[in-house]
Short mmCIF file of C-alpha atoms and ligand atoms in Angstrom, two decimals:
data_model
loop_
_atom_site.label_atom_id
_atom_site.label_comp_id
_atom_site.label_asym_id
_atom_site.label_seq_id
_atom_site.Cartn_x
_atom_site.Cartn_y
_atom_site.Cartn_z
CA MET X 1 98.67 -32.18 -68.46
CA GLY X 2 100.18 -35.38 -69.47
CA PHE X 3 100.49 -36.64 -73.06
CA PRO X 4 98.07 -39.44 -73.86
CA GLY X 5 101.32 -40.70 -76.07
CA THR X 6 99.31 -42.12 -78.78
CA GLY X 7 98.43 -41.74 -82.55
CA THR X 8 101.29 -40.68 -85.17
CA ILE X 9 103.50 -37.56 -85.61
CA TRP X 10 104.11 -36.22 -88.72
CA MET X 11 108.03 -36.20 -89.36
CA ASN X 12 109.40 -34.75 -92.63
CA GLY X 13 106.34 -35.94 -94.40
CA ARG X 14 106.16 -39.48 -92.86
CA LEU X 15 103.75 -40.73 -90.06
CA VAL X 16 105.43 -41.94 -87.13
CA GLU X 17 104.33 -43.76 -84.11
CA TRP X 18 104.04 -41.55 -81.20
CA LYS X 19 106.64 -43.59 -79.18
CA ASP X 20 108.95 -43.71 -82.00
CA ALA X 21 108.91 -40.02 -82.96
CA THR X 22 112.39 -39.30 -81.60
CA ILE X 23 115.45 -37.38 -82.55
CA HIS X 24 119.29 -37.99 -81.62
CA ILE X 25 120.77 -36.19 -78.63
CA ALA X 26 123.28 -34.63 -80.96
CA SER X 27 120.54 -32.66 -82.45
CA HIS X 28 121.27 -28.75 -82.92
CA VAL X 29 117.94 -27.62 -81.63
CA ILE X 30 118.62 -29.51 -78.31
CA HIS X 31 122.06 -27.77 -77.65
CA TYR X 32 121.22 -24.26 -79.31
CA GLY X 33 117.19 -23.85 -79.43
CA SER X 34 117.58 -23.78 -83.01
CA GLY X 35 113.69 -24.50 -83.78
CA VAL X 36 110.87 -22.40 -84.76
CA PHE X 37 107.27 -23.51 -84.21
CA GLU X 38 103.48 -22.99 -84.10
CA GLY X 39 100.60 -23.86 -81.91
CA ALA X 40 97.17 -23.79 -83.32
CA ARG X 41 93.86 -25.56 -82.50
CA CYS X 42 91.24 -27.54 -84.07
CA TYR X 43 87.81 -27.16 -82.74
CA ALA X 44 84.86 -29.72 -82.69
CA THR X 45 82.05 -27.62 -83.89
CA PRO X 46 78.30 -28.59 -84.50
CA LYS X 47 79.28 -28.09 -88.45
CA GLY X 48 82.26 -30.23 -88.17
CA SER X 49 86.03 -30.30 -86.82
CA ALA X 50 87.66 -26.98 -87.81
CA CYS X 51 90.98 -25.45 -87.46
CA PHE X 52 91.10 -21.97 -86.38
CA ARG X 53 93.11 -19.59 -88.60
CA LEU X 54 95.33 -22.36 -89.98
CA ASP X 55 96.60 -20.55 -92.98
CA ALA X 56 97.83 -17.73 -90.51
CA HIS X 57 99.62 -19.99 -88.54
CA MET X 58 101.43 -21.88 -91.26
CA ARG X 59 102.47 -18.47 -92.61
CA ARG X 60 103.85 -17.36 -89.26
CA LEU X 61 105.74 -20.62 -89.29
CA GLN X 62 107.26 -19.71 -92.58
CA LEU X 63 108.23 -16.40 -91.40
CA SER X 64 109.69 -17.41 -88.29
CA GLY X 65 111.71 -19.99 -90.35
CA LYS X 66 112.51 -17.28 -92.76
CA ILE X 67 114.22 -15.08 -89.83
CA TYR X 68 116.30 -17.76 -88.90
CA ARG X 69 117.26 -18.65 -92.44
CA MET X 70 115.68 -21.99 -92.31
CA GLU X 71 114.28 -23.13 -95.63
CA TYR X 72 111.81 -26.32 -95.72
CA PRO X 73 110.58 -27.66 -98.97
CA LEU X 74 106.87 -26.86 -98.51
CA ASP X 75 104.74 -24.07 -99.19
CA LEU X 76 101.80 -22.65 -97.57
CA ALA X 77 99.45 -24.91 -98.96
CA GLY X 78 101.80 -27.87 -98.29
CA TRP X 79 101.76 -26.94 -94.82
CA GLN X 80 98.01 -26.63 -94.41
CA SER X 81 97.68 -29.90 -96.13
CA ALA X 82 100.26 -31.64 -93.77
CA VAL X 83 98.61 -30.57 -90.78
CA LEU X 84 95.15 -31.65 -91.99
CA ASP X 85 96.46 -34.99 -93.18
CA THR X 86 97.82 -35.48 -89.66
CA ILE X 87 94.56 -34.61 -87.88
CA ARG X 88 92.65 -37.09 -90.44
CA ALA X 89 95.16 -39.83 -90.01
CA ASN X 90 94.41 -39.58 -86.17
CA ARG X 91 91.10 -39.23 -86.40
CA MET X 92 90.89 -36.14 -83.86
CA LYS X 93 88.01 -34.08 -83.59
CA SER X 94 89.35 -31.37 -81.66
CA CYS X 95 93.30 -30.86 -80.85
CA TYR X 96 96.28 -28.66 -80.15
CA ILE X 97 98.35 -28.45 -83.16
CA ARG X 98 102.21 -28.13 -82.78
CA PRO X 99 104.29 -27.95 -86.13
CA ILE X 100 107.81 -27.31 -85.36
CA LEU X 101 110.81 -26.99 -87.94
CA TYR X 102 114.26 -27.48 -86.20
CA ARG X 103 117.99 -27.76 -86.92
CA GLY X 104 118.49 -31.57 -86.90
CA TYR X 105 121.68 -33.99 -86.40
CA GLU X 106 124.82 -33.37 -88.44
CA SER X 107 127.59 -31.61 -86.36
CA LEU X 108 127.70 -29.48 -83.26
CA GLY X 109 128.62 -25.96 -83.11
CA VAL X 110 126.68 -22.77 -82.75
CA ASN X 111 126.81 -22.55 -86.59
CA PRO X 112 123.61 -23.98 -87.72
CA PHE X 113 124.03 -24.07 -91.51
CA THR X 114 125.71 -27.41 -91.62
CA CYS X 115 122.53 -29.21 -89.94
CA PRO X 116 119.46 -29.98 -91.78
CA VAL X 117 116.22 -28.49 -91.33
CA ASP X 118 113.37 -30.84 -90.22
CA ALA X 119 110.09 -30.68 -89.34
CA ALA X 120 107.33 -32.25 -87.10
CA ILE X 121 103.74 -31.90 -86.62
CA MET X 122 102.23 -33.40 -83.39
CA LEU X 123 98.66 -33.08 -81.81
CA TRP X 124 97.19 -33.51 -78.65
CA ASP X 125 94.43 -32.87 -76.15
CA TRP X 126 94.91 -29.49 -74.50
CA GLY X 127 91.76 -27.98 -72.57
CA ALA X 128 91.95 -24.38 -70.84
CA TYR X 129 95.37 -23.24 -70.77
CA LEU X 130 94.62 -21.16 -67.45
CA GLY X 131 91.82 -23.24 -66.11
CA LYS X 132 88.40 -23.58 -67.21
CA GLU X 133 87.61 -21.53 -63.88
CA ALA X 134 90.08 -18.72 -64.93
CA LEU X 135 87.86 -18.17 -68.23
CA GLU X 136 85.27 -16.98 -66.12
CA GLN X 137 86.55 -15.80 -62.56
CA GLY X 138 89.97 -14.48 -64.02
CA CYS X 139 93.37 -15.02 -63.30
CA ASP X 140 95.78 -13.57 -60.64
CA VAL X 141 99.15 -12.60 -61.96
CA LYS X 142 102.41 -10.53 -61.42
CA VAL X 143 104.60 -8.16 -63.29
CA ALA X 144 107.79 -10.49 -64.07
CA SER X 145 111.05 -9.34 -62.80
CA TRP X 146 112.15 -10.72 -66.31
CA SER X 147 111.94 -8.38 -69.05
CA ARG X 148 111.08 -9.68 -72.67
CA MET X 149 113.81 -9.80 -75.00
CA ALA X 150 115.16 -6.49 -76.19
CA PRO X 151 114.73 -5.96 -79.99
CA ASN X 152 118.14 -6.56 -81.02
CA THR X 153 118.85 -9.75 -79.03
CA LEU X 154 116.26 -12.27 -79.89
CA PRO X 155 113.55 -11.58 -82.59
CA ALA X 156 109.98 -11.72 -80.65
CA MET X 157 108.06 -11.70 -83.93
CA ALA X 158 109.69 -15.14 -84.69
CA LYS X 159 107.94 -18.10 -82.76
CA SER X 160 111.26 -19.47 -81.76
CA THR X 161 112.05 -22.37 -79.31
CA ALA X 162 114.74 -19.89 -77.82
CA ASN X 163 112.39 -17.30 -76.75
CA TYR X 164 110.74 -19.62 -74.58
CA ALA X 165 113.79 -19.80 -72.18
CA ASN X 166 112.64 -16.39 -71.37
CA SER X 167 109.15 -17.40 -71.22
CA ALA X 168 109.95 -20.18 -68.99
CA LEU X 169 111.55 -17.75 -66.42
CA ILE X 170 108.12 -15.59 -66.23
CA LYS X 171 106.11 -18.38 -65.96
CA MET X 172 108.08 -20.07 -63.18
CA GLU X 173 108.68 -17.14 -61.02
CA ALA X 174 104.92 -16.31 -61.29
CA ILE X 175 104.24 -19.92 -60.16
CA SER X 176 106.80 -19.86 -57.48
CA ASP X 177 105.43 -16.53 -56.07
CA GLY X 178 101.80 -18.23 -56.11
CA TYR X 179 100.36 -16.44 -59.07
CA SER X 180 98.95 -18.40 -62.26
CA GLU X 181 100.79 -16.14 -64.68
CA GLY X 182 103.40 -13.35 -65.23
CA ILE X 183 103.19 -10.06 -67.28
CA ALA X 184 106.65 -9.06 -68.76
CA LEU X 185 107.74 -5.43 -69.61
CA ASP X 186 109.95 -4.75 -72.59
CA VAL X 187 113.36 -3.25 -71.77
CA SER X 188 111.71 0.02 -71.83
CA GLY X 189 109.64 -0.66 -69.14
CA ASN X 190 106.47 -0.94 -70.69
CA VAL X 191 104.20 -3.59 -70.97
CA SER X 192 104.81 -6.27 -73.48
CA GLU X 193 102.82 -9.68 -72.76
CA GLY X 194 102.31 -12.66 -70.81
CA SER X 195 104.65 -15.62 -70.88
CA GLY X 196 102.53 -17.21 -73.57
CA GLN X 197 99.83 -14.92 -74.45
CA ASN X 198 99.29 -11.09 -75.60
CA LEU X 199 97.70 -8.61 -73.43
CA PHE X 200 94.74 -6.38 -73.67
CA ILE X 201 93.74 -3.74 -71.55
CA VAL X 202 90.25 -1.60 -71.42
CA ARG X 203 90.09 1.74 -69.96
CA ASP X 204 87.15 4.06 -70.30
CA GLY X 205 85.73 1.99 -73.27
CA THR X 206 88.72 1.90 -75.21
CA ILE X 207 90.83 -1.11 -75.97
CA HIS X 208 94.28 -0.88 -75.72
CA THR X 209 97.16 -3.75 -76.85
CA PRO X 210 100.81 -3.17 -76.85
CA PRO X 211 102.24 -2.75 -80.68
CA LEU X 212 105.00 -5.20 -82.21
CA GLY X 213 107.67 -2.95 -81.07
CA SER X 214 107.03 -3.85 -77.62
CA SER X 215 108.84 -7.06 -78.15
CA ILE X 216 105.56 -9.07 -78.36
CA LEU X 217 104.63 -12.10 -80.57
CA GLY X 218 102.40 -11.03 -83.45
CA GLY X 219 99.36 -13.29 -81.81
CA ILE X 220 96.83 -14.33 -84.35
CA THR X 221 94.57 -14.62 -81.50
CA ARG X 222 95.41 -10.81 -80.82
CA ASP X 223 94.59 -10.06 -84.29
CA SER X 224 91.33 -11.73 -84.32
CA ILE X 225 90.39 -10.05 -81.18
CA VAL X 226 91.31 -6.62 -82.57
CA THR X 227 89.02 -7.64 -85.67
CA LEU X 228 86.09 -8.98 -83.45
CA ALA X 229 86.49 -5.80 -81.41
CA ARG X 230 86.28 -3.42 -84.35
CA ASP X 231 83.18 -5.35 -85.71
CA LEU X 232 81.51 -4.77 -82.33
CA GLY X 233 82.26 -1.01 -82.69
CA HIS X 234 84.81 -0.79 -80.05
CA THR X 235 87.93 1.53 -80.76
CA VAL X 236 91.03 -0.44 -80.50
CA ALA X 237 94.48 1.22 -80.08
CA GLU X 238 97.82 -0.38 -80.41
CA THR X 239 99.91 1.49 -78.23
CA ILE X 240 102.83 1.57 -75.88
CA ILE X 241 101.42 0.73 -72.19
CA PRO X 242 103.02 1.92 -69.27
CA ARG X 243 103.01 -0.76 -66.47
CA GLU X 244 100.71 1.39 -64.16
CA ALA X 245 98.24 1.40 -66.81
CA LEU X 246 97.68 -2.38 -65.87
CA TYR X 247 96.61 -0.90 -62.17
CA THR X 248 94.30 1.65 -63.42
CA ALA X 249 92.69 -0.53 -66.20
CA ASP X 250 88.73 -1.14 -66.03
CA GLU X 251 89.48 -4.85 -67.37
CA VAL X 252 92.60 -6.76 -68.52
CA PHE X 253 92.54 -9.74 -70.29
CA PHE X 254 94.96 -12.23 -71.94
CA VAL X 255 94.59 -13.71 -75.68
CA GLY X 256 96.31 -16.61 -77.24
CA THR X 257 95.60 -20.06 -78.98
CA ALA X 258 96.36 -21.65 -75.73
CA ALA X 259 94.90 -19.23 -73.33
CA GLU X 260 92.05 -18.06 -75.68
CA VAL X 261 90.44 -15.06 -74.26
CA THR X 262 91.05 -15.15 -70.15
CA PRO X 263 90.36 -12.27 -67.68
CA VAL X 264 92.91 -11.21 -65.32
CA ARG X 265 91.18 -10.30 -61.97
CA SER X 266 94.35 -9.04 -60.16
CA ILE X 267 97.93 -7.82 -60.76
CA ASP X 268 100.45 -7.75 -58.29
CA LYS X 269 97.72 -8.24 -55.56
CA ILE X 270 96.02 -5.06 -56.71
CA GLN X 271 92.48 -5.69 -57.89
CA VAL X 272 91.64 -5.16 -61.68
CA GLY X 273 88.44 -3.02 -62.37
CA ALA X 274 85.70 -4.98 -60.17
CA GLY X 275 87.72 -7.89 -59.42
CA HIS X 276 86.02 -10.20 -62.03
CA ARG X 277 85.39 -10.61 -65.71
CA GLY X 278 84.20 -7.29 -67.18
CA PRO X 279 81.67 -6.48 -69.98
CA VAL X 280 84.11 -5.91 -72.79
CA THR X 281 85.97 -9.28 -71.93
CA ALA X 282 82.79 -11.20 -71.61
CA ALA X 283 81.71 -9.70 -74.95
CA LEU X 284 84.66 -10.52 -76.79
CA GLN X 285 85.20 -13.80 -75.23
CA GLN X 286 81.51 -14.79 -76.64
CA ALA X 287 82.18 -13.25 -79.88
CA PHE X 288 85.84 -15.44 -80.24
CA PHE X 289 83.81 -18.62 -78.70
CA ASP X 290 81.11 -18.39 -81.16
CA VAL X 291 83.42 -18.29 -84.03
CA ILE X 292 85.34 -21.35 -82.97
CA ASN X 293 82.33 -23.10 -81.90
CA GLY X 294 80.80 -22.32 -85.36
CA GLU X 295 78.06 -20.89 -83.82
CA VAL X 296 77.88 -17.65 -86.19
CA PRO X 297 78.77 -17.26 -89.70
CA ASP X 298 82.31 -17.55 -90.50
CA THR X 299 82.32 -14.09 -92.01
CA HIS X 300 86.25 -13.92 -91.80
CA GLY X 301 87.00 -17.11 -93.57
CA TRP X 302 88.82 -18.47 -90.35
CA LEU X 303 87.76 -21.81 -90.07
CA THR X 304 89.07 -24.67 -92.21
CA TYR X 305 86.78 -27.75 -91.77
CA VAL X 306 89.07 -31.04 -91.72
CA TYR X 307 86.90 -33.99 -92.80
CA PRO X 308 85.14 -33.82 -96.00
CA GLU X 309 82.79 -36.38 -94.79
CA GLU X 310 81.41 -33.72 -92.37
CA ASP X 311 80.46 -31.57 -95.49
CA SER X 312 76.82 -32.37 -95.29
CA LEU X 313 76.98 -30.51 -91.84
CA ARG X 314 77.28 -27.25 -93.58
CA SER X 315 76.34 -25.09 -96.74
CA PRO X 316 77.86 -26.00 -99.89
CA GLN X 317 80.15 -22.79 -99.64
CA GLN X 318 81.76 -23.86 -96.47
CA THR X 319 83.16 -27.45 -97.42
CA ALA X 320 86.24 -29.00 -96.97
CA ALA X 321 87.00 -29.24 -100.29
CA GLY X 322 89.23 -26.27 -100.82
CA ALA X 323 91.60 -27.74 -97.85
CA ARG X 324 91.82 -30.88 -99.30
CA GLY X 325 95.43 -32.00 -99.40
C1 LIG L 1 104.92 -15.26 -76.04
C2 LIG L 1 103.66 -15.64 -76.54
N1 LIG L 1 102.70 -14.27 -77.14
C3 LIG L 1 101.50 -14.42 -77.63
C4 LIG L 1 101.02 -15.89 -77.87
C5 LIG L 1 99.98 -15.82 -78.76
O1 LIG L 1 99.86 -15.99 -80.10
P1 LIG L 1 98.67 -16.88 -81.02
O2 LIG L 1 97.49 -16.02 -80.53
O3 LIG L 1 99.14 -16.58 -82.09
O4 LIG L 1 98.33 -18.06 -80.31
C6 LIG L 1 101.71 -16.72 -77.61
C7 LIG L 1 101.16 -18.13 -78.27
O5 LIG L 1 101.79 -18.83 -79.01
C8 LIG L 1 102.97 -16.69 -77.34
O6 LIG L 1 103.98 -17.86 -77.11
#
């Protein structure tokens, strides 16, 4: 995946040409991982372009910033408007959305307080993260030798750039060993999450996913899948999952903004269930894609339509007016 390198990037309220959107090498974030960020998606639906759970993503950005004592002069509505304005300025129909808050250029030392908190929002095209084929066939993964961060080291609930050093170790090990993804355990040896996705298992008709206390990022897709699964009448338990439950599960799947809903067909070369996408995974994938493709009524209010000129594609209640910045 290479960047198309076009369009404009929002930087502290100004739209800057892609090639000019640079920061100084002495910026604090580069040396000390002092950034928090988001990853959201805008989908081209038949009813117009729509961001999926934009409010929840921007709220999480604010809370990640709060954990790291980073203040930025935008409220939730301001953040959402900034994202929508950036999409509109770039005339994107669909895109991946990457807002980031980071400690910028002032001085270098571990103490970040002296450095400004800067922000940017960039957009690009990003297809199926683990490959289109994996969405149907499932992916082959391994349990990583690296654990997720211990709770009193780096806070997993904050989507901080620093956490992704751990994710990169998990991902590099998996790829080097011939797998497409890794599953990390927490420091107690229980299942945590993938390098950039949350995880669900299905066993005897019940759906399980690790709790926040298992060093996971509180994923917005995870929350959506829990809601959709309950809508479909499934029982969902947020519960500690021992490693061996991965091998004995009927179905395992990843969820995340990038991975969407991707089945896992083998773990450590042990076949999961029947070795292909299972019925519960398929039903939840369908329910999720129906929502993001605007093919079912948006009963949970998860879509924010981007372009006012597309309002006529929808009923009056679903206009972009409420989100206009
Ligand atoms: C470590 C990690 N866990 C889980 C997720 C899934 O979170 P979300 O569904 O909010 O994208 C992500 C993706 O951002 C992630 O990086």
